[in-house]
PDB file of C-alpha atoms in Angstrom:
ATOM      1  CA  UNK B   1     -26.878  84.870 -31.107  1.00  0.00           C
ATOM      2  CA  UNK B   2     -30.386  83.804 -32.058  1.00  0.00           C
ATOM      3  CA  UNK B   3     -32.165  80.936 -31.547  1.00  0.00           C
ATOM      4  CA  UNK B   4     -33.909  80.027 -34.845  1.00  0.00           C
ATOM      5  CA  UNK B   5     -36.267  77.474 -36.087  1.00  0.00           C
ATOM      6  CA  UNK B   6     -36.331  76.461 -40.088  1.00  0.00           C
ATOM      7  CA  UNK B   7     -40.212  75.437 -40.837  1.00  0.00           C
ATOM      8  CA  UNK B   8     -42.023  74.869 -43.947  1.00  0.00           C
ATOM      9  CA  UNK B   9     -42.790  78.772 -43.822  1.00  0.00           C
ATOM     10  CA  UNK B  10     -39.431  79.893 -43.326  1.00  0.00           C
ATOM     11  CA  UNK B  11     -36.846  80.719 -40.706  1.00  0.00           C
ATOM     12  CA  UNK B  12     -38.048  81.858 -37.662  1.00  0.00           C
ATOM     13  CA  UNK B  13     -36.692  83.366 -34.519  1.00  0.00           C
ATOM     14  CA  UNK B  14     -38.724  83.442 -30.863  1.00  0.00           C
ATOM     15  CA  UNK B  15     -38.396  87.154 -28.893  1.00  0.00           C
ATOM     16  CA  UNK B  16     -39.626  88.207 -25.421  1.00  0.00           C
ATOM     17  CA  UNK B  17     -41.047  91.628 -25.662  1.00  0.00           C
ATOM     18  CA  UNK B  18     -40.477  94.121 -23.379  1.00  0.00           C
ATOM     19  CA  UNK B  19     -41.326  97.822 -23.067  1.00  0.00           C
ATOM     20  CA  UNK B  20     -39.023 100.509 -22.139  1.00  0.00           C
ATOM     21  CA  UNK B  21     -40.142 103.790 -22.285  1.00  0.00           C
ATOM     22  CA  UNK B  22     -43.321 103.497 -25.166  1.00  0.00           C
ATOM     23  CA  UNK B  23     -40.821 101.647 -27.407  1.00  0.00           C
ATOM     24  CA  UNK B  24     -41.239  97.821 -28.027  1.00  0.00           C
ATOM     25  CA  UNK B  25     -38.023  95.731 -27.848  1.00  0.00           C
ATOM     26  CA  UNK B  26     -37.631  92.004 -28.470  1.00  0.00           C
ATOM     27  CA  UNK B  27     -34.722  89.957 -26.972  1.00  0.00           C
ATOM     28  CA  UNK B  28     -33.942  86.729 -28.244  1.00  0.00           C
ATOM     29  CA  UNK B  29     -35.461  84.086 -26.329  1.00  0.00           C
ATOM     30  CA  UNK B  30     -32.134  82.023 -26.516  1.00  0.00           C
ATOM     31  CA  UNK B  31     -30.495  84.893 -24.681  1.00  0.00           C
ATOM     32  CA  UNK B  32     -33.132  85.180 -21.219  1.00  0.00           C
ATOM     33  CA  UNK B  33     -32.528  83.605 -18.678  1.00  0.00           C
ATOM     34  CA  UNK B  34     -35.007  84.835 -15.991  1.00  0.00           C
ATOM     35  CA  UNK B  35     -38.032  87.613 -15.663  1.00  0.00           C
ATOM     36  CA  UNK B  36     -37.679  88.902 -12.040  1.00  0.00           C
ATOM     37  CA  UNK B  37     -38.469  91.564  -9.952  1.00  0.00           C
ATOM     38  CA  UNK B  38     -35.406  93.541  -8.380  1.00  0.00           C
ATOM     39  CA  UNK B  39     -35.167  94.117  -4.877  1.00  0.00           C
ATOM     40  CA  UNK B  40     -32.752  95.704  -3.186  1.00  0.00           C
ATOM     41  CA  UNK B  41     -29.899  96.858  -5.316  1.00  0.00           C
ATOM     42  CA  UNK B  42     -26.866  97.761  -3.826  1.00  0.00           C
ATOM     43  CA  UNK B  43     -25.224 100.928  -5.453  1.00  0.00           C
ATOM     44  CA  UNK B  44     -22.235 100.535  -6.938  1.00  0.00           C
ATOM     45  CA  UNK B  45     -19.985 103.520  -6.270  1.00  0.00           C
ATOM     46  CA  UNK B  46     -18.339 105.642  -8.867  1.00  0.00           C
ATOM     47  CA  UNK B  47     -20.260 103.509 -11.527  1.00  0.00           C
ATOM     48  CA  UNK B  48     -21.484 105.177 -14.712  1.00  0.00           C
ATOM     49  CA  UNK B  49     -25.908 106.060 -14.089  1.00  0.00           C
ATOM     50  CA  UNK B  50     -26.124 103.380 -16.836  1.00  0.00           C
ATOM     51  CA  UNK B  51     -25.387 101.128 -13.703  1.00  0.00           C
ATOM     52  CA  UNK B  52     -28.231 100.828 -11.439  1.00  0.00           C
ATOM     53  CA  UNK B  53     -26.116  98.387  -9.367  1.00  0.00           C
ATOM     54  CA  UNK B  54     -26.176  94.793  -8.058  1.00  0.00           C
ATOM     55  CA  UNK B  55     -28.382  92.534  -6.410  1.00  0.00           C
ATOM     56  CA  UNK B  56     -28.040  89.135  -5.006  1.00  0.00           C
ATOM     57  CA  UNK B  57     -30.377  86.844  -7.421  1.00  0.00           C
ATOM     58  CA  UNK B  58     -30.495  83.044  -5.714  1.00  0.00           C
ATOM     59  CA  UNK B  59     -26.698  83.368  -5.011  1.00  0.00           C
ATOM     60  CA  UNK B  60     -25.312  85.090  -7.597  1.00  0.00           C
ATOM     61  CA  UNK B  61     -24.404  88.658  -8.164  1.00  0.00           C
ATOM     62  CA  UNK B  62     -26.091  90.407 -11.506  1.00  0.00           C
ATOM     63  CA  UNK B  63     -24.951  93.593 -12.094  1.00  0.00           C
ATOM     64  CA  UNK B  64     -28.281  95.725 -12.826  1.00  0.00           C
ATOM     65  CA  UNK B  65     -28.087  97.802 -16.251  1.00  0.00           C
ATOM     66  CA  UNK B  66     -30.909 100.762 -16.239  1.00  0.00           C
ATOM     67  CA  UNK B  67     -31.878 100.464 -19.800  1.00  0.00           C
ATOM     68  CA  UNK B  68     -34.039 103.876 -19.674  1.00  0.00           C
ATOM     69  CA  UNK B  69     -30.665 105.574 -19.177  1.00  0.00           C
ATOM     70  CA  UNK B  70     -28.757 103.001 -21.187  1.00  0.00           C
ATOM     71  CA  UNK B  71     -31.543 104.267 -24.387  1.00  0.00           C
ATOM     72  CA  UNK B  72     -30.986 107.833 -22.762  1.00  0.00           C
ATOM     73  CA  UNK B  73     -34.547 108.116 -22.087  1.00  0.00           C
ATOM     74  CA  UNK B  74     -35.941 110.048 -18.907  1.00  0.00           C
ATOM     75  CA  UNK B  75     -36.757 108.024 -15.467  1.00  0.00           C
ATOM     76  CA  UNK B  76     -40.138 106.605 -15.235  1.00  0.00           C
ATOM     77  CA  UNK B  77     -42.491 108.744 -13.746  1.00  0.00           C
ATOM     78  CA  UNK B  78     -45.521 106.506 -13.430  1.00  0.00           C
ATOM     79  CA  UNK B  79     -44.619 105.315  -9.750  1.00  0.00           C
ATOM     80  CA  UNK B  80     -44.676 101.360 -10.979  1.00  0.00           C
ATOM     81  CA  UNK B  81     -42.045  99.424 -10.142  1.00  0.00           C
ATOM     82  CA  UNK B  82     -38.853  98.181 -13.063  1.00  0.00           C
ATOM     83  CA  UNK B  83     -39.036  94.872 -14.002  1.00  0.00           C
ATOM     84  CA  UNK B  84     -35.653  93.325 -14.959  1.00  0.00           C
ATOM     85  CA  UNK B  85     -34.734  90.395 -17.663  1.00  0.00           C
ATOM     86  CA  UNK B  86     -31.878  88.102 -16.537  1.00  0.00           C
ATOM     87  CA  UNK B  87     -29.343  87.816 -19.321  1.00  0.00           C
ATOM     88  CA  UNK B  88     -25.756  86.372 -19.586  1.00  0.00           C
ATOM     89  CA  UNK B  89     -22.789  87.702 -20.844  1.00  0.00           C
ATOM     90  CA  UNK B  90     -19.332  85.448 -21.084  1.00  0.00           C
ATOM     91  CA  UNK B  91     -20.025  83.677 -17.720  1.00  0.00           C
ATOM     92  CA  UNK B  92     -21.584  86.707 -16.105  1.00  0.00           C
ATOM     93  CA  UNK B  93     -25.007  87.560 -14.984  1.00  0.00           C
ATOM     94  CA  UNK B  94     -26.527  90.799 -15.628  1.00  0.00           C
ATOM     95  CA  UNK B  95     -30.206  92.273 -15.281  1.00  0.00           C
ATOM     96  CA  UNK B  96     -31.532  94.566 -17.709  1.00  0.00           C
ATOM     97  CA  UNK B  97     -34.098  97.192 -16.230  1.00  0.00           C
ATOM     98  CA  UNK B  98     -37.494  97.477 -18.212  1.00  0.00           C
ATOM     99  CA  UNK B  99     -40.545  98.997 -17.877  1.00  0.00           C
ATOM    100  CA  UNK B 100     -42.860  95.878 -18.592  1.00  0.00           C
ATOM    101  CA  UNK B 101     -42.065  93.156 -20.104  1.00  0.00           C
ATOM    102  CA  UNK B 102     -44.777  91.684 -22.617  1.00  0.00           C
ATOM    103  CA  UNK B 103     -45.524  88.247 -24.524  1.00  0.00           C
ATOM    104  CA  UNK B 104     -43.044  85.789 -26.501  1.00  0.00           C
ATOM    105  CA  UNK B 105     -43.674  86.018 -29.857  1.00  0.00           C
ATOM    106  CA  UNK B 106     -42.174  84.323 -32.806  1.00  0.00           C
ATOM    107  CA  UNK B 107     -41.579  86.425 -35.987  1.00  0.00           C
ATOM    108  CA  UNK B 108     -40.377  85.239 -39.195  1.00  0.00           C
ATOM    109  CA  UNK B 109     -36.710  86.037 -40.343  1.00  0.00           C
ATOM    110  CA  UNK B 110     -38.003  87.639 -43.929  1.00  0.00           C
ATOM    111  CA  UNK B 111     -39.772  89.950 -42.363  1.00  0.00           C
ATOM    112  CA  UNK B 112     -36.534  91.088 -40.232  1.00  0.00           C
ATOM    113  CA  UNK B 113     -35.392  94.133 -41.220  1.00  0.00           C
ATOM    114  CA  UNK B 114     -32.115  96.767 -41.019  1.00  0.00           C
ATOM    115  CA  UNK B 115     -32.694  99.733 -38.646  1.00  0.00           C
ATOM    116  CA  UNK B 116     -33.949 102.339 -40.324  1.00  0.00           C
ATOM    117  CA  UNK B 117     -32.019 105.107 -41.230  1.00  0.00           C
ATOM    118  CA  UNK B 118     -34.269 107.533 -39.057  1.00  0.00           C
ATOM    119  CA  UNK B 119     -33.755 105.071 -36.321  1.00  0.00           C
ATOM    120  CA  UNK B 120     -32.592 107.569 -32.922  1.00  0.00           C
ATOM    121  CA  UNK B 121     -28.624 106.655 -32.741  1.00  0.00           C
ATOM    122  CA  UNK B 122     -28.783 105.899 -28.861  1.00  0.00           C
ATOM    123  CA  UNK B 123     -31.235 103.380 -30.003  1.00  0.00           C
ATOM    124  CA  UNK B 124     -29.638 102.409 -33.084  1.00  0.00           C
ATOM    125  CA  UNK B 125     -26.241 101.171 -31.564  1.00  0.00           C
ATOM    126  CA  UNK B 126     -27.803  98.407 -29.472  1.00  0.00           C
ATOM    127  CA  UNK B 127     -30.567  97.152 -32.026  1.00  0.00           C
ATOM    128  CA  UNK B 128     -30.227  94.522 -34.226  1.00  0.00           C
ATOM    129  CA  UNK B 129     -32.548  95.307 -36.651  1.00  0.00           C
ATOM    130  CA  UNK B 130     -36.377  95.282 -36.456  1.00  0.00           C
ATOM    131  CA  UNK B 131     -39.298  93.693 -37.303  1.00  0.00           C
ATOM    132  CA  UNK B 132     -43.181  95.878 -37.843  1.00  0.00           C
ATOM    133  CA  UNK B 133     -46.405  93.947 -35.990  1.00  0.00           C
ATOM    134  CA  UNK B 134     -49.456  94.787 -36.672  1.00  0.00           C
ATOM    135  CA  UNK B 135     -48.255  98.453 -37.421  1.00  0.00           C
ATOM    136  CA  UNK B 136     -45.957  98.650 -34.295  1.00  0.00           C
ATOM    137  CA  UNK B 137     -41.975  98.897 -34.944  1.00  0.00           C
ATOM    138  CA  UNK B 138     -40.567  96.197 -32.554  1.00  0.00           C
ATOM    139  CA  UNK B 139     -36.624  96.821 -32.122  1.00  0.00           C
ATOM    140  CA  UNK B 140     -34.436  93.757 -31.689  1.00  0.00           C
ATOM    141  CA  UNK B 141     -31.929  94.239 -29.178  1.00  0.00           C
ATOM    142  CA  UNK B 142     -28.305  92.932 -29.791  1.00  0.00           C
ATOM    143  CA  UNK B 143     -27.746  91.349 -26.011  1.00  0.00           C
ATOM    144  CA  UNK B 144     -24.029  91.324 -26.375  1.00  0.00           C
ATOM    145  CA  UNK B 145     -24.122  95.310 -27.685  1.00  0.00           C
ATOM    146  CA  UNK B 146     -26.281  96.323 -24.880  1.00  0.00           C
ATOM    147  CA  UNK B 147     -23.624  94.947 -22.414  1.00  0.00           C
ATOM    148  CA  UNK B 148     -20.782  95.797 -24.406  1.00  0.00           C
ATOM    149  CA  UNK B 149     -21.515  98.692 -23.654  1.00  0.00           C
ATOM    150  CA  UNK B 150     -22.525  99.202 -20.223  1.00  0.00           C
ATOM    151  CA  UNK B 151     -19.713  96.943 -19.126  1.00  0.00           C
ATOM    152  CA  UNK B 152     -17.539  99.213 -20.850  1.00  0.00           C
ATOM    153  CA  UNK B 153     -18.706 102.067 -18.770  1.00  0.00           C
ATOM    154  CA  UNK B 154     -18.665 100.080 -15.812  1.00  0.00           C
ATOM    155  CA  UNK B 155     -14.598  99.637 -16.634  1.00  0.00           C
ATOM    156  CA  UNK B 156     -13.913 103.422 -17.127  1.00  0.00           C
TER     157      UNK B 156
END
């Protein structure tokens, strides 16, 4: 679910960028609810690595999702610390580990477009599409895929 705004340019859809491992993602704005820092995250045991565990974030529980591992990338090796993006699924909080996050920006829906058929599958499956910036593919993640997903694994 987007958030999008009809002008006299077109229909247009606001994204907060974040980085994960080189590659530029945008979530829908509609779908953040909070930029944080995570500190101390509890484990959770016999939980799929996707799972990076829980934290207590002003009273509620979010279940941490390690997106690197999510996007089967490797772990960060540059020493700096995740950031995480507070998201919402069916009543439930959940973080989603990033490297960085980056600026909002607010892309035109024409210029949306599928994934490409190139398009690495384990980043493919949780996109919803793309847009290109100033010669920079920025993937569009699919919140509810994402967590689909990892809640799936959390199940098993």
């Amino acid at each position: 679910m987007t958030s999008k705004t009809q002008t006299s340019e077109g229909l247009m859809a606001e994204y907060v960028t974040a980085v994960i491992g080189g590659q530029l993602f945008g979530l829908p704005i509609s779908r953040v609810q909070d930029v944080f820092m995570p500190e101390r995250l509890t484990r959770v045991p016999l939980s799929s690595s996707e799972i990076a565990g829980v934290l207590n974030l002003r009273g509620r529980i979010v279940t941490v999702v390690d997106m690197r591992a999510r996007l089967g990338l490797p772990k960060a090796s540059d020493g700096k610390p995740p950031m995480a993006v507070g998201v919402d699924l069916r009543g439930e909080s959940y973080g989603l580990l990033i490297d960085h996050i980056g600026e909002v920006l607010i892309m035109f829906d024409e210029g949306r477009e599928d994934n490409p058929v190139n398009l690495a599958p384990r980043i493919a499956t949780p996109a919803g599409g793309d847009h290109v910036r100033d010669g920079q593919l920025m993937v569009v993640l699919d919140v509810d895929r994402v967590l689909e997903i990892a809640t799936d694994k959390l199940a098993a």
